[in-house]
């Protein structure tokens, strides 16, 4: 809305569908004490919610895809276990974790959402 661009309202009206539909609410499955995973209809993507209370410590699996971590509550310390520098992460910040980082650890309290490729798809 802040840039000048063509707005084609008739085309928009053609592609929108104004009808009540059933919403499928995703229910998470616990992967560990701290991580709940939401499996989507697309097999190449999954979303996890990592919740830690003060003194909690999340440890990733050794082999994972590239991941995006988004902190929505609290503050954390991210540390790769194979020589990757420690990184702070607080509410509103995100962090890209390359697959080459390997196993990592998160300490702190709050909530982090993790977008990734499901480990079942890694080969």
CSV table of N, CA, C and O in Angstrom, one decimal:
chain,number,residue,atom,x,y,z
A,1,UNK,N,0.8,-1.2,0.0
A,1,UNK,CA,0.0,0.0,0.0
A,1,UNK,C,0.8,1.3,0.0
A,1,UNK,O,0.3,2.3,-0.2
A,2,UNK,N,2.1,1.2,0.2
A,2,UNK,CA,3.0,2.4,0.2
A,2,UNK,C,3.6,2.7,-1.1
A,2,UNK,O,4.3,3.7,-1.2
A,3,UNK,N,3.4,1.8,-2.1
A,3,UNK,CA,4.0,2.1,-3.4
A,3,UNK,C,2.9,2.2,-4.4
A,3,UNK,O,1.8,1.7,-4.3
A,4,UNK,N,3.2,2.9,-5.5
A,4,UNK,CA,2.3,3.0,-6.6
A,4,UNK,C,2.4,1.8,-7.5
A,4,UNK,O,3.4,1.5,-8.0
A,5,UNK,N,1.3,1.1,-7.6
A,5,UNK,CA,1.2,0.0,-8.5
A,5,UNK,C,-0.2,-0.2,-9.0
A,5,UNK,O,-1.2,0.3,-8.4
A,6,UNK,N,-0.3,-1.0,-10.1
A,6,UNK,CA,-1.6,-1.2,-10.7
A,6,UNK,C,-2.5,-2.1,-9.7
A,6,UNK,O,-2.0,-3.1,-9.2
A,7,UNK,N,-3.7,-1.7,-9.5
A,7,UNK,CA,-4.6,-2.4,-8.7
A,7,UNK,C,-5.8,-2.9,-9.6
A,7,UNK,O,-6.5,-2.0,-10.2
A,8,UNK,N,-5.9,-4.2,-9.8
A,8,UNK,CA,-6.9,-4.7,-10.7
A,8,UNK,C,-8.1,-5.4,-9.9
A,8,UNK,O,-8.1,-6.6,-9.6
A,9,UNK,N,-9.0,-4.5,-9.4
A,9,UNK,CA,-10.1,-5.0,-8.6
A,9,UNK,C,-10.9,-6.1,-9.3
A,9,UNK,O,-11.3,-7.1,-8.7
A,10,UNK,N,-11.3,-5.9,-10.6
A,10,UNK,CA,-12.1,-6.9,-11.2
A,10,UNK,C,-11.4,-8.3,-11.2
A,10,UNK,O,-12.1,-9.3,-11.0
A,11,UNK,N,-10.1,-8.3,-11.5
A,11,UNK,CA,-9.4,-9.6,-11.5
A,11,UNK,C,-9.4,-10.2,-10.1
A,11,UNK,O,-9.5,-11.4,-9.9
A,12,UNK,N,-9.2,-9.4,-9.1
A,12,UNK,CA,-9.2,-9.8,-7.7
A,12,UNK,C,-10.5,-10.5,-7.4
A,12,UNK,O,-10.6,-11.5,-6.8
A,13,UNK,N,-11.6,-9.8,-7.8
A,13,UNK,CA,-13.0,-10.4,-7.5
A,13,UNK,C,-13.2,-11.7,-8.2
A,13,UNK,O,-13.9,-12.5,-7.7
A,14,UNK,N,-12.5,-11.9,-9.4
A,14,UNK,CA,-12.6,-13.2,-10.1
A,14,UNK,C,-12.0,-14.4,-9.3
A,14,UNK,O,-12.5,-15.5,-9.3
A,15,UNK,N,-10.9,-14.1,-8.6
A,15,UNK,CA,-10.1,-15.2,-8.0
A,15,UNK,C,-10.5,-15.4,-6.5
A,15,UNK,O,-10.2,-16.4,-6.0
A,16,UNK,N,-11.2,-14.4,-5.9
A,16,UNK,CA,-11.6,-14.6,-4.5
A,16,UNK,C,-12.9,-15.5,-4.5
A,16,UNK,O,-13.7,-15.4,-5.4
A,17,UNK,N,-13.0,-16.2,-3.4
A,17,UNK,CA,-14.2,-17.0,-3.2
A,17,UNK,C,-14.8,-16.6,-1.9
A,17,UNK,O,-14.2,-16.8,-0.8
A,18,UNK,N,-16.0,-16.0,-2.0
A,18,UNK,CA,-16.7,-15.6,-0.8
A,18,UNK,C,-17.7,-16.6,-0.3
A,18,UNK,O,-18.9,-16.6,-0.7
A,19,UNK,N,-17.2,-17.6,0.4
A,19,UNK,CA,-18.1,-18.7,0.9
A,19,UNK,C,-17.6,-19.2,2.2
A,19,UNK,O,-16.3,-19.2,2.5
A,20,UNK,N,-18.5,-19.6,3.1
A,20,UNK,CA,-18.1,-20.2,4.4
A,20,UNK,C,-17.4,-21.5,4.1
A,20,UNK,O,-18.0,-22.3,3.3
A,21,UNK,N,-16.3,-21.8,4.7
A,21,UNK,CA,-15.7,-23.1,4.5
A,21,UNK,C,-15.3,-23.6,5.9
A,21,UNK,O,-15.1,-22.9,6.8
A,22,UNK,N,-15.1,-24.9,6.0
A,22,UNK,CA,-14.6,-25.5,7.2
A,22,UNK,C,-13.1,-25.3,7.3
A,22,UNK,O,-12.3,-25.4,6.4
A,23,UNK,N,-12.7,-24.9,8.5
A,23,UNK,CA,-11.3,-24.6,8.8
A,23,UNK,C,-10.7,-25.8,9.5
A,23,UNK,O,-11.2,-26.3,10.5
A,24,UNK,N,-9.6,-26.4,8.9
A,24,UNK,CA,-8.9,-27.5,9.6
A,24,UNK,C,-7.9,-26.9,10.5
A,24,UNK,O,-6.9,-26.3,10.0
A,25,UNK,N,-8.1,-27.1,11.8
A,25,UNK,CA,-7.1,-26.6,12.8
A,25,UNK,C,-6.0,-27.6,13.0
A,25,UNK,O,-6.4,-28.8,13.3
A,26,UNK,N,-4.8,-27.2,12.8
A,26,UNK,CA,-3.7,-28.2,13.0
A,26,UNK,C,-3.5,-28.4,14.5
A,26,UNK,O,-3.4,-27.5,15.3
A,27,UNK,N,-3.4,-29.7,14.8
A,27,UNK,CA,-3.1,-30.1,16.2
A,27,UNK,C,-1.6,-30.5,16.3
A,27,UNK,O,-1.2,-31.4,15.5
A,28,UNK,N,-0.9,-30.0,17.2
A,28,UNK,CA,0.5,-30.4,17.3
A,28,UNK,C,0.7,-31.7,18.0
A,28,UNK,O,-0.1,-32.2,18.7
A,29,UNK,N,1.9,-32.3,17.7
A,29,UNK,CA,2.3,-33.5,18.3
A,29,UNK,C,3.6,-33.2,19.1
A,29,UNK,O,4.5,-32.4,18.6
A,30,UNK,N,3.8,-33.7,20.3
A,30,UNK,CA,5.0,-33.4,21.1
A,30,UNK,C,6.2,-34.2,20.5
A,30,UNK,O,6.1,-35.4,20.3
A,31,UNK,N,7.2,-33.5,20.2
A,31,UNK,CA,8.5,-34.1,19.7
A,31,UNK,C,9.4,-34.3,20.9
A,31,UNK,O,10.3,-35.2,20.8
A,32,UNK,N,9.3,-33.5,21.9
A,32,UNK,CA,10.2,-33.6,23.1
A,32,UNK,C,9.4,-32.8,24.2
A,32,UNK,O,8.4,-32.3,24.0
A,33,UNK,N,10.1,-32.7,25.3
A,33,UNK,CA,9.5,-32.0,26.4
A,33,UNK,C,9.2,-30.5,26.0
A,33,UNK,O,8.2,-30.0,26.5
A,34,UNK,N,10.0,-29.9,25.2
A,34,UNK,CA,9.9,-28.5,24.9
A,34,UNK,C,9.3,-28.2,23.5
A,34,UNK,O,9.0,-27.1,23.2
A,35,UNK,N,9.3,-29.2,22.6
A,35,UNK,CA,8.9,-28.9,21.2
A,35,UNK,C,7.6,-29.6,20.8
A,35,UNK,O,7.5,-30.8,21.0
A,36,UNK,N,6.7,-28.8,20.3
A,36,UNK,CA,5.5,-29.3,19.6
A,36,UNK,C,5.6,-29.0,18.1
A,36,UNK,O,6.0,-28.0,17.7
A,37,UNK,N,5.3,-30.1,17.3
A,37,UNK,CA,5.4,-29.9,15.9
A,37,UNK,C,4.0,-29.9,15.2
A,37,UNK,O,3.2,-30.8,15.6
A,38,UNK,N,3.8,-29.0,14.3
A,38,UNK,CA,2.6,-28.9,13.5
A,38,UNK,C,2.9,-29.4,12.1
A,38,UNK,O,3.7,-28.8,11.4
A,39,UNK,N,2.3,-30.5,11.7
A,39,UNK,CA,2.6,-31.0,10.4
A,39,UNK,C,1.5,-30.4,9.4
A,39,UNK,O,0.3,-30.4,9.7
A,40,UNK,N,2.0,-29.9,8.3
A,40,UNK,CA,1.1,-29.2,7.4
A,40,UNK,C,0.7,-30.2,6.3
A,40,UNK,O,1.2,-31.3,6.2
A,41,UNK,N,-0.2,-29.8,5.4
A,41,UNK,CA,-0.6,-30.6,4.3
A,41,UNK,C,0.5,-30.7,3.3
A,41,UNK,O,0.6,-31.6,2.4
A,42,UNK,N,1.5,-29.8,3.3
A,42,UNK,CA,2.6,-29.8,2.4
A,42,UNK,C,3.7,-30.6,3.1
A,42,UNK,O,4.2,-30.1,4.2
A,43,UNK,N,4.2,-31.7,2.5
A,43,UNK,CA,5.2,-32.5,3.2
A,43,UNK,C,6.6,-31.9,3.2
A,43,UNK,O,7.4,-32.3,4.0
A,44,UNK,N,6.8,-30.8,2.5
A,44,UNK,CA,8.1,-30.2,2.5
A,44,UNK,C,8.3,-29.1,3.5
A,44,UNK,O,9.3,-28.4,3.6
A,45,UNK,N,7.3,-28.9,4.4
A,45,UNK,CA,7.4,-27.9,5.4
A,45,UNK,C,6.7,-28.3,6.7
A,45,UNK,O,5.7,-29.0,6.7
A,46,UNK,N,7.3,-27.9,7.8
A,46,UNK,CA,6.7,-28.1,9.1
A,46,UNK,C,7.0,-26.9,10.0
A,46,UNK,O,8.0,-26.2,9.8
A,47,UNK,N,6.2,-26.7,11.0
A,47,UNK,CA,6.4,-25.7,12.0
A,47,UNK,C,6.4,-26.2,13.3
A,47,UNK,O,5.5,-27.1,13.7
A,48,UNK,N,7.3,-25.8,14.2
A,48,UNK,CA,7.4,-26.2,15.6
A,48,UNK,C,7.3,-25.0,16.5
A,48,UNK,O,7.7,-23.9,16.1
A,49,UNK,N,6.8,-25.3,17.7
A,49,UNK,CA,6.8,-24.3,18.7
A,49,UNK,C,7.7,-24.8,19.9
A,49,UNK,O,7.4,-25.9,20.4
A,50,UNK,N,8.7,-24.1,20.2
A,50,UNK,CA,9.6,-24.5,21.3
A,50,UNK,C,9.3,-23.5,22.4
A,50,UNK,O,9.4,-22.3,22.3
A,51,UNK,N,8.9,-24.1,23.6
A,51,UNK,CA,8.6,-23.3,24.7
A,51,UNK,C,9.5,-23.7,25.9
A,51,UNK,O,9.6,-24.9,26.2
A,52,UNK,N,10.2,-22.7,26.4
A,52,UNK,CA,11.1,-23.0,27.5
A,52,UNK,C,10.7,-22.1,28.7
A,52,UNK,O,10.4,-20.9,28.5
A,53,UNK,N,10.8,-22.6,29.9
A,53,UNK,CA,10.7,-21.8,31.1
A,53,UNK,C,12.1,-21.5,31.6
A,53,UNK,O,13.1,-22.2,31.2
A,54,UNK,N,12.3,-20.6,32.5
A,54,UNK,CA,13.6,-20.2,33.0
A,54,UNK,C,14.4,-21.4,33.4
A,54,UNK,O,13.9,-22.3,34.1
A,55,UNK,N,15.6,-21.5,32.8
A,55,UNK,CA,16.5,-22.6,33.1
A,55,UNK,C,16.3,-23.8,32.1
A,55,UNK,O,17.0,-24.7,32.1
A,56,UNK,N,15.3,-23.7,31.2
A,56,UNK,CA,15.1,-24.7,30.2
A,56,UNK,C,16.1,-24.7,29.2
A,56,UNK,O,16.7,-23.7,28.9
A,57,UNK,N,16.4,-25.9,28.6
A,57,UNK,CA,17.4,-26.0,27.5
A,57,UNK,C,16.9,-26.9,26.4
A,57,UNK,O,16.6,-28.1,26.7
A,58,UNK,N,16.8,-26.4,25.2
A,58,UNK,CA,16.4,-27.2,24.1
A,58,UNK,C,17.6,-27.6,23.3
A,58,UNK,O,18.5,-26.8,23.1
A,59,UNK,N,17.7,-28.8,22.9
A,59,UNK,CA,18.8,-29.3,22.1
A,59,UNK,C,18.3,-29.9,20.8
A,59,UNK,O,17.4,-30.8,20.8
A,60,UNK,N,18.8,-29.4,19.7
A,60,UNK,CA,18.3,-29.9,18.4
A,60,UNK,C,18.8,-31.3,18.1
A,60,UNK,O,19.7,-31.8,18.7
A,61,UNK,N,18.2,-31.9,17.0
A,61,UNK,CA,18.7,-33.1,16.5
A,61,UNK,C,20.1,-32.8,15.8
A,61,UNK,O,20.2,-31.7,15.3
A,62,UNK,N,21.0,-33.8,15.7
A,62,UNK,CA,22.3,-33.5,15.1
A,62,UNK,C,22.1,-33.2,13.6
A,62,UNK,O,22.8,-32.4,13.1
A,63,UNK,N,21.2,-33.8,12.9
A,63,UNK,CA,21.1,-33.6,11.5
A,63,UNK,C,19.7,-33.0,11.2
A,63,UNK,O,18.7,-33.6,11.5
A,64,UNK,N,19.7,-31.8,10.6
A,64,UNK,CA,18.5,-31.0,10.4
A,64,UNK,C,18.7,-30.2,9.1
A,64,UNK,O,19.8,-30.0,8.6
A,65,UNK,N,17.6,-29.7,8.6
A,65,UNK,CA,17.6,-28.9,7.4
A,65,UNK,C,17.9,-27.4,7.8
A,65,UNK,O,18.1,-27.2,9.0
A,66,UNK,N,18.0,-26.5,6.9
A,66,UNK,CA,18.0,-25.1,7.2
A,66,UNK,C,16.8,-24.8,8.0
A,66,UNK,O,15.7,-25.3,7.7
A,67,UNK,N,16.9,-23.9,9.0
A,67,UNK,CA,15.7,-23.6,9.8
A,67,UNK,C,15.7,-22.1,10.0
A,67,UNK,O,16.7,-21.4,10.0
A,68,UNK,N,14.5,-21.6,10.2
A,68,UNK,CA,14.3,-20.2,10.6
A,68,UNK,C,13.6,-20.2,12.0
A,68,UNK,O,12.6,-20.9,12.2
A,69,UNK,N,14.3,-19.6,13.0
A,69,UNK,CA,13.8,-19.4,14.3
A,69,UNK,C,13.2,-18.0,14.5
A,69,UNK,O,13.9,-17.1,14.2
A,70,UNK,N,12.0,-17.9,15.0
A,70,UNK,CA,11.3,-16.6,15.3
A,70,UNK,C,10.9,-16.6,16.7
A,70,UNK,O,10.1,-17.4,17.2
A,71,UNK,N,11.5,-15.6,17.5
A,71,UNK,CA,11.2,-15.5,18.9
A,71,UNK,C,9.9,-14.6,19.0
A,71,UNK,O,9.9,-13.5,18.6
A,72,UNK,N,8.9,-15.2,19.7
A,72,UNK,CA,7.7,-14.4,19.8
A,72,UNK,C,7.5,-14.0,21.3
A,72,UNK,O,6.6,-13.2,21.6
A,73,UNK,N,8.2,-14.6,22.2
A,73,UNK,CA,8.1,-14.3,23.6
A,73,UNK,C,9.4,-14.5,24.3
A,73,UNK,O,10.1,-15.5,24.0
A,74,UNK,N,9.8,-13.7,25.2
A,74,UNK,CA,11.0,-13.9,26.0
A,74,UNK,C,12.3,-13.6,25.3
A,74,UNK,O,12.4,-12.8,24.4
A,75,UNK,N,13.4,-14.2,25.9
A,75,UNK,CA,14.7,-14.0,25.3
A,75,UNK,C,15.5,-15.3,25.5
A,75,UNK,O,15.3,-16.1,26.4
A,76,UNK,N,16.4,-15.6,24.5
A,76,UNK,CA,17.2,-16.8,24.4
A,76,UNK,C,18.6,-16.6,24.1
A,76,UNK,O,19.0,-15.6,23.6
A,77,UNK,N,19.4,-17.6,24.3
A,77,UNK,CA,20.8,-17.7,23.8
A,77,UNK,C,20.9,-18.9,22.9
A,77,UNK,O,20.6,-20.0,23.4
A,78,UNK,N,21.3,-18.7,21.7
A,78,UNK,CA,21.5,-19.8,20.7
A,78,UNK,C,23.0,-20.1,20.7
A,78,UNK,O,23.8,-19.2,20.6
A,79,UNK,N,23.3,-21.4,20.7
A,79,UNK,CA,24.8,-21.8,20.6
A,79,UNK,C,24.9,-23.0,19.8
A,79,UNK,O,24.3,-24.1,20.1
A,80,UNK,N,25.7,-23.0,18.7
A,80,UNK,CA,26.0,-24.2,17.9
A,80,UNK,C,27.0,-25.0,18.7
A,80,UNK,O,27.8,-24.5,19.4
A,81,UNK,N,26.9,-26.3,18.7
A,81,UNK,CA,27.7,-27.2,19.5
A,81,UNK,C,29.0,-27.6,18.7
A,81,UNK,O,29.8,-28.3,19.2
A,82,UNK,N,29.2,-27.0,17.5
A,82,UNK,CA,30.4,-27.4,16.7
A,82,UNK,C,31.2,-26.1,16.4
A,82,UNK,O,31.5,-25.8,15.2
A,83,UNK,N,31.4,-25.2,17.4
A,83,UNK,CA,32.2,-24.0,17.2
A,83,UNK,C,31.5,-22.8,16.6
A,83,UNK,O,32.1,-21.8,16.3
A,84,UNK,N,30.2,-22.9,16.5
A,84,UNK,CA,29.4,-21.7,16.0
A,84,UNK,C,29.3,-20.7,17.1
A,84,UNK,O,29.0,-21.1,18.3
A,85,UNK,N,29.5,-19.4,16.8
A,85,UNK,CA,29.4,-18.4,17.9
A,85,UNK,C,28.0,-18.3,18.5
A,85,UNK,O,27.0,-18.6,17.9
A,86,UNK,N,28.0,-18.0,19.8
A,86,UNK,CA,26.7,-17.8,20.5
A,86,UNK,C,26.0,-16.6,20.0
A,86,UNK,O,26.6,-15.6,19.6
A,87,UNK,N,24.7,-16.6,20.0
A,87,UNK,CA,23.9,-15.5,19.4
A,87,UNK,C,22.7,-15.3,20.3
A,87,UNK,O,22.0,-16.2,20.7
A,88,UNK,N,22.4,-14.0,20.7
A,88,UNK,CA,21.2,-13.7,21.5
A,88,UNK,C,20.0,-13.6,20.5
A,88,UNK,O,20.1,-13.3,19.4
A,89,UNK,N,18.8,-13.9,21.1
A,89,UNK,CA,17.6,-13.8,20.3
A,89,UNK,C,16.5,-13.4,21.3
A,89,UNK,O,16.3,-14.0,22.3
A,90,UNK,N,15.8,-12.3,21.0
A,90,UNK,CA,14.7,-11.8,21.8
A,90,UNK,C,13.5,-11.6,21.0
A,90,UNK,O,13.5,-11.6,19.8
A,91,UNK,N,12.4,-11.3,21.7
A,91,UNK,CA,11.1,-11.1,21.1
A,91,UNK,C,11.1,-10.2,19.9
A,91,UNK,O,11.7,-9.1,19.9
A,92,UNK,N,10.6,-10.7,18.8
A,92,UNK,CA,10.6,-10.0,17.5
A,92,UNK,C,11.8,-10.2,16.6
A,92,UNK,O,11.8,-9.8,15.5
A,93,UNK,N,12.7,-11.0,17.1
A,93,UNK,CA,13.9,-11.3,16.3
A,93,UNK,C,13.8,-12.7,15.7
A,93,UNK,O,13.2,-13.6,16.3
A,94,UNK,N,14.5,-12.8,14.6
A,94,UNK,CA,14.6,-14.2,14.0
A,94,UNK,C,16.0,-14.5,13.7
A,94,UNK,O,16.9,-13.7,13.7
A,95,UNK,N,16.3,-15.8,13.4
A,95,UNK,CA,17.6,-16.3,13.2
A,95,UNK,C,17.6,-17.4,12.2
A,95,UNK,O,16.7,-18.3,12.3
A,96,UNK,N,18.4,-17.3,11.1
A,96,UNK,CA,18.5,-18.4,10.1
A,96,UNK,C,19.6,-19.3,10.6
A,96,UNK,O,20.7,-18.9,11.0
A,97,UNK,N,19.3,-20.6,10.7
A,97,UNK,CA,20.2,-21.6,11.1
A,97,UNK,C,20.5,-22.5,9.9
A,97,UNK,O,19.6,-23.3,9.4
A,98,UNK,N,21.7,-22.5,9.4
A,98,UNK,CA,22.1,-23.3,8.2
A,98,UNK,C,22.2,-24.7,8.7
A,98,UNK,O,22.5,-25.1,9.8
A,99,UNK,N,21.9,-25.6,7.7
A,99,UNK,CA,22.0,-27.1,8.0
A,99,UNK,C,23.4,-27.4,8.4
A,99,UNK,O,23.6,-28.4,9.2
A,100,UNK,N,24.4,-26.7,7.9
A,100,UNK,CA,25.8,-27.0,8.2
A,100,UNK,C,26.1,-26.7,9.7
A,100,UNK,O,27.2,-27.2,10.2
A,101,UNK,N,25.3,-26.0,10.4
A,101,UNK,CA,25.5,-25.7,11.8
A,101,UNK,C,25.6,-27.0,12.7
A,101,UNK,O,26.3,-27.1,13.6
A,102,UNK,N,24.8,-28.0,12.2
A,102,UNK,CA,24.7,-29.2,13.0
A,102,UNK,C,23.9,-29.0,14.3
A,102,UNK,O,23.0,-28.2,14.4
A,103,UNK,N,24.3,-29.8,15.3
A,103,UNK,CA,23.5,-29.8,16.5
A,103,UNK,C,23.7,-28.4,17.2
A,103,UNK,O,24.8,-27.8,17.2
A,104,UNK,N,22.6,-27.9,17.8
A,104,UNK,CA,22.7,-26.6,18.5
A,104,UNK,C,21.8,-26.7,19.8
A,104,UNK,O,21.1,-27.6,20.0
A,105,UNK,N,22.0,-25.7,20.6
A,105,UNK,CA,21.3,-25.6,21.9
A,105,UNK,C,20.7,-24.2,22.0
A,105,UNK,O,21.3,-23.2,21.6
A,106,UNK,N,19.5,-24.1,22.7
A,106,UNK,CA,18.9,-22.9,23.0
A,106,UNK,C,18.6,-22.9,24.4
A,106,UNK,O,18.0,-23.8,25.0
A,107,UNK,N,19.0,-21.8,25.1
A,107,UNK,CA,18.7,-21.6,26.5
A,107,UNK,C,17.9,-20.3,26.7
A,107,UNK,O,18.2,-19.3,26.0
A,108,UNK,N,17.1,-20.3,27.7
A,108,UNK,CA,16.3,-19.0,28.0
A,108,UNK,C,14.9,-19.4,28.5
A,108,UNK,O,14.6,-20.5,28.9
A,109,UNK,N,14.0,-18.4,28.3
A,109,UNK,CA,12.6,-18.6,28.6
A,109,UNK,C,11.8,-17.8,27.6
A,109,UNK,O,12.1,-16.7,27.3
A,110,UNK,N,10.7,-18.4,27.2
A,110,UNK,CA,9.8,-17.8,26.3
A,110,UNK,C,9.3,-18.8,25.2
A,110,UNK,O,9.3,-20.0,25.4
A,111,UNK,N,9.1,-18.3,24.0
A,111,UNK,CA,8.5,-19.1,22.9
A,111,UNK,C,9.2,-18.8,21.6
A,111,UNK,O,9.4,-17.6,21.3
A,112,UNK,N,9.6,-19.8,20.9
A,112,UNK,CA,10.3,-19.7,19.6
A,112,UNK,C,9.5,-20.6,18.6
A,112,UNK,O,9.2,-21.7,18.9
A,113,UNK,N,9.2,-20.1,17.4
A,113,UNK,CA,8.6,-20.9,16.4
A,113,UNK,C,9.8,-21.2,15.4
A,113,UNK,O,10.6,-20.4,15.1
A,114,UNK,N,9.8,-22.5,15.0
A,114,UNK,CA,10.8,-23.0,14.1
A,114,UNK,C,10.2,-23.5,12.8
A,114,UNK,O,9.4,-24.4,12.8
A,115,UNK,N,10.6,-22.9,11.6
A,115,UNK,CA,10.1,-23.4,10.3
A,115,UNK,C,11.3,-24.2,9.7
A,115,UNK,O,12.4,-23.8,9.7
A,116,UNK,N,10.9,-25.4,9.2
A,116,UNK,CA,12.0,-26.3,8.7
A,116,UNK,C,11.4,-27.3,7.7
A,116,UNK,O,10.2,-27.4,7.5
A,117,UNK,N,12.3,-28.0,7.1
A,117,UNK,CA,11.9,-29.2,6.3
A,117,UNK,C,11.8,-30.4,7.3
A,117,UNK,O,12.7,-30.6,8.1
A,118,UNK,N,10.7,-31.1,7.3
A,118,UNK,CA,10.7,-32.3,8.2
A,118,UNK,C,11.9,-33.2,8.0
A,118,UNK,O,12.3,-33.5,6.9
A,119,UNK,N,12.4,-33.7,9.2
A,119,UNK,CA,13.6,-34.6,9.1
A,119,UNK,C,13.3,-35.8,8.3
A,119,UNK,O,14.3,-36.4,7.8
A,120,UNK,N,12.0,-36.3,8.2
A,120,UNK,CA,11.7,-37.5,7.4
A,120,UNK,C,12.1,-37.3,6.0
A,120,UNK,O,12.3,-38.2,5.2
A,121,UNK,N,12.1,-36.0,5.5
A,121,UNK,CA,12.4,-35.7,4.1
A,121,UNK,C,13.9,-35.6,3.8
A,121,UNK,O,14.3,-35.5,2.6
A,122,UNK,N,14.7,-35.5,4.8
A,122,UNK,CA,16.1,-35.4,4.6
A,122,UNK,C,16.7,-36.8,4.2
A,122,UNK,O,16.5,-37.8,4.9
A,123,UNK,N,17.4,-36.8,3.1
A,123,UNK,CA,18.1,-38.1,2.7
A,123,UNK,C,19.4,-37.8,2.2
A,123,UNK,O,19.9,-36.8,1.9
